[in-house]
Amino acid sequence: MDIKKFREVIARREYAEKISQGEWYDEIARCNKLETDILSEDIPSTIDFLRNDCTPDEYSWISEVIDDIAEKTNSRELVDCYKNLMSKFSEECEKYNIAGSIESADEILDWRKKHGKN
């Protein structure tokens, strides 16, 4: 995973949010897609990033796309890694309802498994 590129996308996403109070939908959607693509390209390196280099702010931004990542990668390991970091990033989890995002990602993976979409 390209951490530098990921951080550039997060900075762009933060900027889009700041100047538009969430109304600059096209740029927000573009950033979310780029974030999803970067985090999905190499699961082992993404898991390593989550465990060792991910900041609290980055963790919270990832919550917006964790369900897209689950759908794109079908990776239970990645979603479980993200979920296992909830205690490390407890403030962000409480502030942004990250548990709800993880639940959505889990449901996507469960549905795909049940319907043979692996």
CSV table of C-alpha atoms in Angstrom, one decimal:
chain,number,residue,atom,x,y,z
A,1,MET,CA,0.0,0.0,0.0
A,2,ASP,CA,1.2,3.5,-0.9
A,3,ILE,CA,1.1,5.2,2.5
A,4,LYS,CA,2.2,8.6,1.1
A,5,LYS,CA,-0.5,8.5,-1.5
A,6,PHE,CA,-3.1,7.5,1.1
A,7,ARG,CA,-2.2,10.4,3.3
A,8,GLU,CA,-2.4,12.8,0.3
A,9,VAL,CA,-5.9,11.5,-0.4
A,10,ILE,CA,-6.9,11.9,3.3
A,11,ALA,CA,-5.5,15.5,3.2
A,12,ARG,CA,-7.6,16.2,0.1
A,13,ARG,CA,-10.7,14.6,1.7
A,14,GLU,CA,-10.2,16.8,4.9
A,15,TYR,CA,-9.8,19.9,2.7
A,16,ALA,CA,-13.0,19.1,0.8
A,17,GLU,CA,-14.9,18.6,4.0
A,18,LYS,CA,-13.5,21.8,5.6
A,19,ILE,CA,-14.3,24.1,2.7
A,20,SER,CA,-17.7,22.7,1.9
A,21,GLN,CA,-19.1,21.4,5.2
A,22,GLY,CA,-19.6,18.1,3.4
A,23,GLU,CA,-21.4,19.6,0.4
A,24,TRP,CA,-18.7,19.1,-2.2
A,25,TYR,CA,-20.0,15.6,-3.0
A,26,ASP,CA,-18.0,15.0,-6.2
A,27,GLU,CA,-14.7,15.6,-4.6
A,28,ILE,CA,-15.6,13.6,-1.4
A,29,ALA,CA,-16.8,10.7,-3.6
A,30,ARG,CA,-13.6,10.9,-5.6
A,31,CYS,CA,-11.4,10.8,-2.5
A,32,ASN,CA,-13.4,7.9,-1.0
A,33,LYS,CA,-12.9,5.9,-4.1
A,34,LEU,CA,-9.2,6.6,-4.2
A,35,GLU,CA,-8.9,5.7,-0.5
A,36,THR,CA,-10.8,2.5,-1.1
A,37,ASP,CA,-8.5,1.6,-4.1
A,38,ILE,CA,-5.3,2.3,-2.2
A,39,LEU,CA,-6.4,0.3,0.9
A,40,SER,CA,-7.6,-2.6,-1.3
A,41,GLU,CA,-4.6,-3.0,-3.5
A,42,ASP,CA,-2.4,-5.0,-1.2
A,43,ILE,CA,-4.2,-6.5,1.8
A,44,PRO,CA,-1.1,-7.7,3.8
A,45,SER,CA,0.6,-4.2,3.5
A,46,THR,CA,-2.7,-2.5,4.5
A,47,ILE,CA,-3.0,-4.7,7.5
A,48,ASP,CA,0.6,-3.9,8.4
A,49,PHE,CA,-0.2,-0.2,8.0
A,50,LEU,CA,-3.3,-0.5,10.2
A,51,ARG,CA,-1.4,-2.3,13.0
A,52,ASN,CA,1.7,-0.2,13.0
A,53,ASP,CA,1.4,3.2,11.2
A,54,CYS,CA,-2.3,4.2,11.2
A,55,THR,CA,-3.1,7.4,13.2
A,56,PRO,CA,-6.3,7.9,15.1
A,57,ASP,CA,-7.4,10.5,12.4
A,58,GLU,CA,-6.7,8.0,9.6
A,59,TYR,CA,-8.5,5.3,11.4
A,60,SER,CA,-11.6,7.4,11.6
A,61,TRP,CA,-11.5,8.4,7.9
A,62,ILE,CA,-11.2,4.7,7.0
A,63,SER,CA,-14.5,4.1,8.7
A,64,GLU,CA,-16.2,5.9,5.8
A,65,VAL,CA,-15.0,3.3,3.3
A,66,ILE,CA,-14.5,0.1,5.3
A,67,ASP,CA,-17.7,-1.4,3.9
A,68,ASP,CA,-16.5,-0.5,0.3
A,69,ILE,CA,-13.2,-2.1,1.1
A,70,ALA,CA,-14.9,-5.2,2.4
A,71,GLU,CA,-17.0,-5.4,-0.8
A,72,LYS,CA,-14.1,-4.9,-3.1
A,73,THR,CA,-11.6,-7.3,-1.4
A,74,ASN,CA,-13.9,-9.8,0.4
A,75,SER,CA,-11.2,-9.8,3.1
A,76,ARG,CA,-12.3,-11.0,6.5
A,77,GLU,CA,-8.7,-10.6,7.7
A,78,LEU,CA,-8.6,-6.9,6.9
A,79,VAL,CA,-12.0,-6.2,8.4
A,80,ASP,CA,-11.1,-8.2,11.5
A,81,CYS,CA,-7.8,-6.3,11.8
A,82,TYR,CA,-9.7,-3.0,11.6
A,83,LYS,CA,-12.2,-4.2,14.2
A,84,ASN,CA,-9.5,-5.3,16.5
A,85,LEU,CA,-8.1,-1.8,16.6
A,86,MET,CA,-11.3,-0.4,18.2
A,87,SER,CA,-9.8,-0.5,21.7
A,88,LYS,CA,-6.6,1.3,20.5
A,89,PHE,CA,-8.8,4.0,18.9
A,90,SER,CA,-11.6,4.1,21.4
A,91,GLU,CA,-12.2,7.8,21.3
A,92,GLU,CA,-12.6,7.8,17.5
A,93,CYS,CA,-14.9,4.8,17.8
A,94,GLU,CA,-17.2,6.6,20.2
A,95,LYS,CA,-17.1,9.9,18.4
A,96,TYR,CA,-17.8,8.6,14.9
A,97,ASN,CA,-19.8,5.4,15.6
A,98,ILE,CA,-17.1,3.3,13.9
A,99,ALA,CA,-18.8,0.1,15.3
A,100,GLY,CA,-21.6,0.8,12.9
A,101,SER,CA,-19.2,1.0,10.0
A,102,ILE,CA,-17.6,-2.3,11.0
A,103,GLU,CA,-21.0,-3.9,11.5
A,104,SER,CA,-21.9,-2.9,7.9
A,105,ALA,CA,-18.6,-4.4,6.6
A,106,ASP,CA,-19.2,-7.6,8.5
A,107,GLU,CA,-22.7,-7.8,7.0
A,108,ILE,CA,-21.3,-7.4,3.5
A,109,LEU,CA,-18.8,-10.2,4.1
A,110,ASP,CA,-21.4,-12.5,5.7
A,111,TRP,CA,-23.9,-11.9,2.8
A,112,ARG,CA,-21.2,-12.6,0.2
A,113,LYS,CA,-20.2,-15.8,2.0
A,114,LYS,CA,-23.8,-16.9,2.3
A,115,HIS,CA,-24.5,-16.2,-1.4
A,116,GLY,CA,-21.3,-17.7,-2.7
A,117,LYS,CA,-19.9,-14.3,-3.8
A,118,ASN,CA,-16.3,-15.0,-2.6
